Amino acid sequence: MTQRLADIGEKLDTDMVTIISPIVPGLEHRLCQAIEPLPEHEHAITIILDTPGGVVEVVERMVAVIRSRYQEVTVIVPDRAMSAGTIFALSADKIMMDHFSCLGPIDPQIEREGQLVPALSYLNQYERLNEKSMTGELSTAKYALLVKLDLGELHQF
């Protein structure tokens, strides 16, 4: 695999990195470690990206790391770049895809107990419970769920 990446990088005359992972905290540090030893090829990098998405703040840090070193960024999406992956791909100067590749909707995710959950799910649930409280249909169990929701966190979502 490493030799194939080197071959692609040689043909494109760029440094090469692959990101085949959810975009979770810590990935930006692994990206730094991956590009640090690479020789610069005319200030260009190509990133092969396959991700189900992840945390937008991590994408922001990854883009800052890449743009601090490279002037030209190309992202190749062989399969999918969903949610935060779409944002990452859109930060590139060039995106390369084929008929099978896809970008996904930008759906901010939050990490809960090791799982990525769409922030919109929390907002929708809050609205649903709030509507039930206004019509008097809120059960004790649902009231307990409503009370657990942090309004500051909901505002952040």
PDB file of C-alpha atoms in Angstrom:
ATOM      1  CA  MET A   1       0.000   0.000   0.000  1.00  0.00           C
ATOM      2  CA  THR A   2       2.797   2.431   0.899  1.00  0.00           C
ATOM      3  CA  GLN A   3       4.515   1.815  -2.453  1.00  0.00           C
ATOM      4  CA  ARG A   4       1.255   2.420  -4.330  1.00  0.00           C
ATOM      5  CA  LEU A   5       0.821   5.728  -2.511  1.00  0.00           C
ATOM      6  CA  ALA A   6       4.370   6.677  -3.383  1.00  0.00           C
ATOM      7  CA  ASP A   7       3.684   5.774  -7.027  1.00  0.00           C
ATOM      8  CA  ILE A   8       0.505   7.918  -7.112  1.00  0.00           C
ATOM      9  CA  GLY A   9       2.361  10.770  -5.430  1.00  0.00           C
ATOM     10  CA  GLU A  10       5.154  10.475  -7.964  1.00  0.00           C
ATOM     11  CA  LYS A  11       2.723  10.638 -10.905  1.00  0.00           C
ATOM     12  CA  LEU A  12       0.850  13.601  -9.422  1.00  0.00           C
ATOM     13  CA  ASP A  13       4.104  15.196  -8.176  1.00  0.00           C
ATOM     14  CA  THR A  14       2.636  15.675  -4.689  1.00  0.00           C
ATOM     15  CA  ASP A  15       3.011  14.313  -1.201  1.00  0.00           C
ATOM     16  CA  MET A  16       0.419  11.628  -0.438  1.00  0.00           C
ATOM     17  CA  VAL A  17      -1.644  10.821   2.658  1.00  0.00           C
ATOM     18  CA  THR A  18      -4.629   8.546   3.198  1.00  0.00           C
ATOM     19  CA  ILE A  19      -7.387   9.147   5.708  1.00  0.00           C
ATOM     20  CA  ILE A  20      -9.634   6.122   6.018  1.00  0.00           C
ATOM     21  CA  SER A  21     -11.303   6.752   9.330  1.00  0.00           C
ATOM     22  CA  PRO A  22     -14.078   8.557  11.145  1.00  0.00           C
ATOM     23  CA  ILE A  23     -12.973  12.124  11.871  1.00  0.00           C
ATOM     24  CA  VAL A  24     -12.594  11.992  15.626  1.00  0.00           C
ATOM     25  CA  PRO A  25     -10.414  13.855  18.136  1.00  0.00           C
ATOM     26  CA  GLY A  26      -6.803  12.763  17.815  1.00  0.00           C
ATOM     27  CA  LEU A  27      -6.939  12.316  14.038  1.00  0.00           C
ATOM     28  CA  GLU A  28      -5.453  15.788  13.554  1.00  0.00           C
ATOM     29  CA  HIS A  29      -2.400  14.703  15.586  1.00  0.00           C
ATOM     30  CA  ARG A  30      -1.995  11.551  13.497  1.00  0.00           C
ATOM     31  CA  LEU A  31      -2.207  13.722  10.370  1.00  0.00           C
ATOM     32  CA  CYS A  32       0.609  15.940  11.705  1.00  0.00           C
ATOM     33  CA  GLN A  33       2.729  12.854  12.358  1.00  0.00           C
ATOM     34  CA  ALA A  34       2.019  11.538   8.859  1.00  0.00           C
ATOM     35  CA  ILE A  35       2.963  14.699   6.945  1.00  0.00           C
ATOM     36  CA  GLU A  36       5.889  15.799   9.107  1.00  0.00           C
ATOM     37  CA  PRO A  37       8.452  13.376   7.587  1.00  0.00           C
ATOM     38  CA  LEU A  38       7.226  13.806   3.994  1.00  0.00           C
ATOM     39  CA  PRO A  39       9.451  15.644   1.539  1.00  0.00           C
ATOM     40  CA  GLU A  40       7.617  18.608   0.090  1.00  0.00           C
ATOM     41  CA  HIS A  41       6.803  18.316  -3.631  1.00  0.00           C
ATOM     42  CA  GLU A  42       6.273  21.830  -4.893  1.00  0.00           C
ATOM     43  CA  HIS A  43       4.089  22.600  -1.869  1.00  0.00           C
ATOM     44  CA  ALA A  44       1.331  20.203  -2.978  1.00  0.00           C
ATOM     45  CA  ILE A  45      -0.398  17.300  -1.253  1.00  0.00           C
ATOM     46  CA  THR A  46      -2.988  14.758  -2.345  1.00  0.00           C
ATOM     47  CA  ILE A  47      -5.195  13.152   0.288  1.00  0.00           C
ATOM     48  CA  ILE A  48      -7.167   9.979  -0.319  1.00  0.00           C
ATOM     49  CA  LEU A  49     -10.233  10.380   1.887  1.00  0.00           C
ATOM     50  CA  ASP A  50     -12.809   7.771   2.907  1.00  0.00           C
ATOM     51  CA  THR A  51     -14.838   8.704   5.981  1.00  0.00           C
ATOM     52  CA  PRO A  52     -18.324   8.369   7.431  1.00  0.00           C
ATOM     53  CA  GLY A  53     -17.821  11.856   8.909  1.00  0.00           C
ATOM     54  CA  GLY A  54     -17.176  13.065  12.387  1.00  0.00           C
ATOM     55  CA  VAL A  55     -16.352  16.163  14.367  1.00  0.00           C
ATOM     56  CA  VAL A  56     -16.213  19.495  12.506  1.00  0.00           C
ATOM     57  CA  GLU A  57     -13.746  21.061  14.973  1.00  0.00           C
ATOM     58  CA  VAL A  58     -11.270  18.288  14.143  1.00  0.00           C
ATOM     59  CA  VAL A  59     -11.670  19.060  10.431  1.00  0.00           C
ATOM     60  CA  GLU A  60     -10.890  22.713  11.125  1.00  0.00           C
ATOM     61  CA  ARG A  61      -7.642  21.746  12.868  1.00  0.00           C
ATOM     62  CA  MET A  62      -6.714  19.266  10.111  1.00  0.00           C
ATOM     63  CA  VAL A  63      -7.211  21.897   7.429  1.00  0.00           C
ATOM     64  CA  ALA A  64      -5.092  24.379   9.421  1.00  0.00           C
ATOM     65  CA  VAL A  65      -2.283  21.808   9.658  1.00  0.00           C
ATOM     66  CA  ILE A  66      -2.388  21.059   5.928  1.00  0.00           C
ATOM     67  CA  ARG A  67      -2.684  24.684   4.800  1.00  0.00           C
ATOM     68  CA  SER A  68       0.221  25.732   7.029  1.00  0.00           C
ATOM     69  CA  ARG A  69       2.513  23.543   4.925  1.00  0.00           C
ATOM     70  CA  TYR A  70       0.882  23.137   1.506  1.00  0.00           C
ATOM     71  CA  GLN A  71      -0.335  25.688  -1.010  1.00  0.00           C
ATOM     72  CA  GLU A  72      -2.188  23.218  -3.227  1.00  0.00           C
ATOM     73  CA  VAL A  73      -4.437  20.512  -1.813  1.00  0.00           C
ATOM     74  CA  THR A  74      -6.194  17.777  -3.784  1.00  0.00           C
ATOM     75  CA  VAL A  75      -8.633  15.336  -2.181  1.00  0.00           C
ATOM     76  CA  ILE A  76      -9.444  12.032  -3.856  1.00  0.00           C
ATOM     77  CA  VAL A  77     -12.724  10.467  -2.710  1.00  0.00           C
ATOM     78  CA  PRO A  78     -12.756   6.850  -3.932  1.00  0.00           C
ATOM     79  CA  ASP A  79     -15.897   5.949  -1.971  1.00  0.00           C
ATOM     80  CA  ARG A  80     -17.432   8.459   0.477  1.00  0.00           C
ATOM     81  CA  ALA A  81     -16.743  11.627   2.407  1.00  0.00           C
ATOM     82  CA  MET A  82     -19.788  12.169   4.569  1.00  0.00           C
ATOM     83  CA  SER A  83     -20.704  15.080   6.861  1.00  0.00           C
ATOM     84  CA  ALA A  84     -17.433  16.449   8.309  1.00  0.00           C
ATOM     85  CA  GLY A  85     -15.645  14.606   5.491  1.00  0.00           C
ATOM     86  CA  THR A  86     -17.601  16.706   3.001  1.00  0.00           C
ATOM     87  CA  ILE A  87     -16.388  19.861   4.730  1.00  0.00           C
ATOM     88  CA  PHE A  88     -12.825  18.523   4.623  1.00  0.00           C
ATOM     89  CA  ALA A  89     -13.097  17.728   0.908  1.00  0.00           C
ATOM     90  CA  LEU A  90     -14.562  21.166   0.176  1.00  0.00           C
ATOM     91  CA  SER A  91     -11.517  22.788   1.794  1.00  0.00           C
ATOM     92  CA  ALA A  92      -9.348  21.406  -1.018  1.00  0.00           C
ATOM     93  CA  ASP A  93      -8.402  23.210  -4.217  1.00  0.00           C
ATOM     94  CA  LYS A  94      -9.426  20.166  -6.237  1.00  0.00           C
ATOM     95  CA  ILE A  95     -11.687  17.177  -5.510  1.00  0.00           C
ATOM     96  CA  MET A  96     -11.319  14.031  -7.604  1.00  0.00           C
ATOM     97  CA  MET A  97     -14.224  11.571  -7.662  1.00  0.00           C
ATOM     98  CA  ASP A  98     -15.706   8.987  -9.982  1.00  0.00           C
ATOM     99  CA  HIS A  99     -19.265   7.796 -10.646  1.00  0.00           C
ATOM    100  CA  PHE A 100     -19.217   5.681  -7.457  1.00  0.00           C
ATOM    101  CA  SER A 101     -17.925   8.382  -5.084  1.00  0.00           C
ATOM    102  CA  CYS A 102     -20.217  10.486  -2.935  1.00  0.00           C
ATOM    103  CA  LEU A 103     -20.165  13.478  -0.662  1.00  0.00           C
ATOM    104  CA  GLY A 104     -22.770  13.544   2.073  1.00  0.00           C
ATOM    105  CA  PRO A 105     -24.944  16.125   3.752  1.00  0.00           C
ATOM    106  CA  ILE A 106     -23.235  18.299   6.299  1.00  0.00           C
ATOM    107  CA  ASP A 107     -24.709  16.973   9.518  1.00  0.00           C
ATOM    108  CA  PRO A 108     -22.745  18.106  12.591  1.00  0.00           C
ATOM    109  CA  GLN A 109     -21.970  15.240  14.941  1.00  0.00           C
ATOM    110  CA  ILE A 110     -21.276  15.184  18.657  1.00  0.00           C
ATOM    111  CA  GLU A 111     -19.494  12.476  20.577  1.00  0.00           C
ATOM    112  CA  ARG A 112     -21.560  10.716  23.249  1.00  0.00           C
ATOM    113  CA  GLU A 113     -20.189   7.718  25.112  1.00  0.00           C
ATOM    114  CA  GLY A 114     -17.768   6.888  22.298  1.00  0.00           C
ATOM    115  CA  GLN A 115     -20.426   7.189  19.578  1.00  0.00           C
ATOM    116  CA  LEU A 116     -20.990   9.957  17.054  1.00  0.00           C
ATOM    117  CA  VAL A 117     -24.586  11.219  17.195  1.00  0.00           C
ATOM    118  CA  PRO A 118     -26.121  13.837  14.867  1.00  0.00           C
ATOM    119  CA  ALA A 119     -26.616  17.117  16.747  1.00  0.00           C
ATOM    120  CA  LEU A 120     -29.857  17.547  14.833  1.00  0.00           C
ATOM    121  CA  SER A 121     -31.227  14.478  16.643  1.00  0.00           C
ATOM    122  CA  TYR A 122     -30.955  16.320  19.952  1.00  0.00           C
ATOM    123  CA  LEU A 123     -32.608  19.434  18.512  1.00  0.00           C
ATOM    124  CA  ASN A 124     -35.463  17.398  17.002  1.00  0.00           C
ATOM    125  CA  GLN A 125     -36.004  15.484  20.237  1.00  0.00           C
ATOM    126  CA  TYR A 126     -36.075  18.733  22.241  1.00  0.00           C
ATOM    127  CA  GLU A 127     -38.675  20.226  19.877  1.00  0.00           C
ATOM    128  CA  ARG A 128     -40.789  17.068  20.047  1.00  0.00           C
ATOM    129  CA  LEU A 129     -40.730  16.960  23.848  1.00  0.00           C
ATOM    130  CA  ASN A 130     -41.354  20.703  24.088  1.00  0.00           C
ATOM    131  CA  GLU A 131     -44.447  20.402  21.855  1.00  0.00           C
ATOM    132  CA  LYS A 132     -45.782  17.552  23.994  1.00  0.00           C
ATOM    133  CA  SER A 133     -45.305  19.644  27.151  1.00  0.00           C
ATOM    134  CA  MET A 134     -47.358  22.476  25.617  1.00  0.00           C
ATOM    135  CA  THR A 135     -50.254  20.149  24.818  1.00  0.00           C
ATOM    136  CA  GLY A 136     -50.128  18.368  28.173  1.00  0.00           C
ATOM    137  CA  GLU A 137     -49.073  15.060  26.581  1.00  0.00           C
ATOM    138  CA  LEU A 138     -45.677  14.864  28.309  1.00  0.00           C
ATOM    139  CA  SER A 139     -45.328  11.680  30.361  1.00  0.00           C
ATOM    140  CA  THR A 140     -43.171  11.496  33.475  1.00  0.00           C
ATOM    141  CA  ALA A 141     -40.538   9.487  31.604  1.00  0.00           C
ATOM    142  CA  LYS A 142     -40.417  12.019  28.773  1.00  0.00           C
ATOM    143  CA  TYR A 143     -40.288  14.870  31.295  1.00  0.00           C
ATOM    144  CA  ALA A 144     -37.189  13.231  32.805  1.00  0.00           C
ATOM    145  CA  LEU A 145     -35.591  13.204  29.321  1.00  0.00           C
ATOM    146  CA  LEU A 146     -36.452  16.861  28.782  1.00  0.00           C
ATOM    147  CA  VAL A 147     -34.946  17.894  32.115  1.00  0.00           C
ATOM    148  CA  LYS A 148     -31.687  16.088  31.258  1.00  0.00           C
ATOM    149  CA  LEU A 149     -31.140  18.187  28.118  1.00  0.00           C
ATOM    150  CA  ASP A 150     -28.632  20.996  28.728  1.00  0.00           C
ATOM    151  CA  LEU A 151     -29.995  24.223  27.183  1.00  0.00           C
ATOM    152  CA  GLY A 152     -26.490  25.650  26.726  1.00  0.00           C
ATOM    153  CA  GLU A 153     -25.439  22.537  24.869  1.00  0.00           C
ATOM    154  CA  LEU A 154     -28.593  22.642  22.737  1.00  0.00           C
ATOM    155  CA  HIS A 155     -27.769  26.246  21.834  1.00  0.00           C
ATOM    156  CA  GLN A 156     -24.274  25.120  20.776  1.00  0.00           C
ATOM    157  CA  PHE A 157     -25.811  22.447  18.525  1.00  0.00           C
TER     158      PHE A 157
END
